[in-house]
XYZ file of C-alpha atoms in Angstrom:
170
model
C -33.435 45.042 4.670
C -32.926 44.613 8.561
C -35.591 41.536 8.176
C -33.166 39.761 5.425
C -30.187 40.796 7.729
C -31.643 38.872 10.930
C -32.154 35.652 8.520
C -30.102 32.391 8.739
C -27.816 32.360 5.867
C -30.395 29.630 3.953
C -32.782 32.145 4.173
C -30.970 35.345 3.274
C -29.977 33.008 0.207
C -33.051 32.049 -0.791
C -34.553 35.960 -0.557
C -31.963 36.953 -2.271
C -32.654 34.110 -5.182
C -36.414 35.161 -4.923
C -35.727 39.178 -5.056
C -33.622 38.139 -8.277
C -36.309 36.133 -9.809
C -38.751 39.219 -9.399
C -35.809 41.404 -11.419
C -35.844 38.426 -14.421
C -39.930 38.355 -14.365
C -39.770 42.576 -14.424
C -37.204 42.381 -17.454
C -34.232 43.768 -15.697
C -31.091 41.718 -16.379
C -29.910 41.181 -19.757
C -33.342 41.626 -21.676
C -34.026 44.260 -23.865
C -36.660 46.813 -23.530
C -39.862 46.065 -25.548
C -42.718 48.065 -26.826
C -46.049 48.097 -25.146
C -48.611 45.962 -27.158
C -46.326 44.497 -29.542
C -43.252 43.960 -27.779
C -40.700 45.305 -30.215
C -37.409 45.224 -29.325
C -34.410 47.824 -30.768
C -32.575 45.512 -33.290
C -29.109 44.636 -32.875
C -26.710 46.036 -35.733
C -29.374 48.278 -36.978
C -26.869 51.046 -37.660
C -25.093 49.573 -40.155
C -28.555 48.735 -42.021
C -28.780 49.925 -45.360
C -30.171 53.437 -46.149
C -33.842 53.413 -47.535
C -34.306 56.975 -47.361
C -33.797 60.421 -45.596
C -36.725 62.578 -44.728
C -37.442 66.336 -43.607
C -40.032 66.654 -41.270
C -40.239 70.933 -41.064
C -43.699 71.635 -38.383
C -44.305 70.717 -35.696
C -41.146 68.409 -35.289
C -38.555 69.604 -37.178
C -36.356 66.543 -37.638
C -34.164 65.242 -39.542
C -35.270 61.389 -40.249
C -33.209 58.071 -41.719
C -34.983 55.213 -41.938
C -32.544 51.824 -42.709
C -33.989 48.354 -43.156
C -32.871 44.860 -42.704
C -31.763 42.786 -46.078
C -35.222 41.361 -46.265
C -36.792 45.283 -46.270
C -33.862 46.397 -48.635
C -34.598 43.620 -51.156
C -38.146 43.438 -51.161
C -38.020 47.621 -51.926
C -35.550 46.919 -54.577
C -37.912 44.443 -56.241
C -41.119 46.258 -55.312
C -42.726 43.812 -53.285
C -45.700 43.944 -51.592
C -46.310 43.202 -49.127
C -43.448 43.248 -47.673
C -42.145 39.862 -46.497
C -42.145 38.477 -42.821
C -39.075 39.319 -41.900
C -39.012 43.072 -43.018
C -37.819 45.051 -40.448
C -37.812 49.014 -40.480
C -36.345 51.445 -38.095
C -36.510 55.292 -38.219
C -33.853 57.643 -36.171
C -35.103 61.067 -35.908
C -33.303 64.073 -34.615
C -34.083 67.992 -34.298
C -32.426 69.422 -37.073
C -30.534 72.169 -36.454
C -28.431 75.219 -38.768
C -25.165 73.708 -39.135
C -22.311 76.275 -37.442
C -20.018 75.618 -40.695
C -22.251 76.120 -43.192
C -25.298 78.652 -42.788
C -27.807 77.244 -45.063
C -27.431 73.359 -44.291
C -29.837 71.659 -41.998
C -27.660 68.837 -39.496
C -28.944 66.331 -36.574
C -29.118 68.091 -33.217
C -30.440 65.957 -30.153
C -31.702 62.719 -31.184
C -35.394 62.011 -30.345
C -36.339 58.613 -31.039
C -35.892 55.348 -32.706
C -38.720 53.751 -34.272
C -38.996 50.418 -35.184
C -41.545 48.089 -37.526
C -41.304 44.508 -37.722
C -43.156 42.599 -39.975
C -44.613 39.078 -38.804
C -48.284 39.000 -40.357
C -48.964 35.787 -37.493
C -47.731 37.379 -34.254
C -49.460 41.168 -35.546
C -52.927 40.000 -37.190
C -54.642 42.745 -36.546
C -52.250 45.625 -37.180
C -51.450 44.752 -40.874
C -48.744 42.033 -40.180
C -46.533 45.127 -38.425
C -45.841 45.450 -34.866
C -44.431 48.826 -33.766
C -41.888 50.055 -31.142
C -40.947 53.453 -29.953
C -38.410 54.253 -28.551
C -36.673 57.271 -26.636
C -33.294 57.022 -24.857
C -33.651 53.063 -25.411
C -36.361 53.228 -23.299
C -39.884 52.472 -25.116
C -42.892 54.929 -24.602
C -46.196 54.341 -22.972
C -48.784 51.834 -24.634
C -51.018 55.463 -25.214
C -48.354 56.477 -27.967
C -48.227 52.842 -29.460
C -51.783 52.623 -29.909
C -51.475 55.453 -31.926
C -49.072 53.811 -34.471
C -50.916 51.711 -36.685
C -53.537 53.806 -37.044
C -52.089 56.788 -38.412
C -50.492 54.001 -40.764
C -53.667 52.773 -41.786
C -55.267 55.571 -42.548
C -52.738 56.863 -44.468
C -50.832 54.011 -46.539
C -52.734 51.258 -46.466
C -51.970 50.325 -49.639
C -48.449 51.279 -49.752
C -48.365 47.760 -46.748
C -48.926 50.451 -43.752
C -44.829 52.168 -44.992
C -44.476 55.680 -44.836
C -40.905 55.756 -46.122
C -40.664 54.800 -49.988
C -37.365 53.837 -51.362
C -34.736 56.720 -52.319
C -33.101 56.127 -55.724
């Protein structure tokens, strides 16, 4: 800092122009954080997705899971297409579950623990199905070790469901 404080004001303008063109390249600034590998973003609005189904995860977890989907996911389950469109986008929010305090024998959300997100785009993902993958914890996404892990414990388990876990809850 004393070197930029010795500058001419040109200079100190233009370091300070190239120290925030080094913060744009890094993805600081208004850019969201992306996944490793596929470079998945957390979707805007996905909150007020539609519910495709709740899930119980009991050892070694133990969360509590919702997964919503975007129109596109929520009409091609209602119609039972596969595969799913381009388009399709999935995300999971998982929690510890925890005994609620009211009411002994009901499970509730304790500390959330990630969001997970697919998006379908059988171009830009070729060879992972047509899904890219993106987790996420505290916003932030995990290292490229965990994501290389994603699509293939979704191969090698539902394949032919289109590489989805979650099927649709009636």
């Amino acid at each position: 800092m004393k070197a930029l404080a010795a500058l001419p004001y040109a200079g100190a303008v233009t370091a300070i122009a190239l120290v925030g063109a080094v913060s744009i390249a890094r993805g600081d600034g208004d850019r969201k954080p992306a996944s490793p590998i596929y470079g998945v973003t957390i979707p805007d609005g996905y909150r007020q997705w539609e519910l495709v189904a709740p899930a119980l995860e009991h050892e070694p977890l133990n969360e509590l899971r919702a997964v919503v989907g975007n129109q596109k996911a929520i009409d091609a389950y209602q119609a039972g297409t596969l595969p799913f469109p381009d388009g399709t986008v999935l995300v999971k929010l998982a929690w510890k579950h925890i005994q609620s305090p009211e009411f002994e024998s009901a499970l509730v959300p304790g500390a959330a623990t990630t969001v997970q997100v697919m998006v379908k785009d059988s171009k830009k993902y070729p060879d992972s199905g047509g899904w890219g993958f993106g987790r996420f914890i505290d916003g932030k996404p995990v290292d490229a070790a965990q994501h290389k892990t994603c699509f293939a414990c979704h191969e090698s388990r539902v394949k032919a469901r289109d590489y989805v876990f979650t099927k649709f809850a009636p």
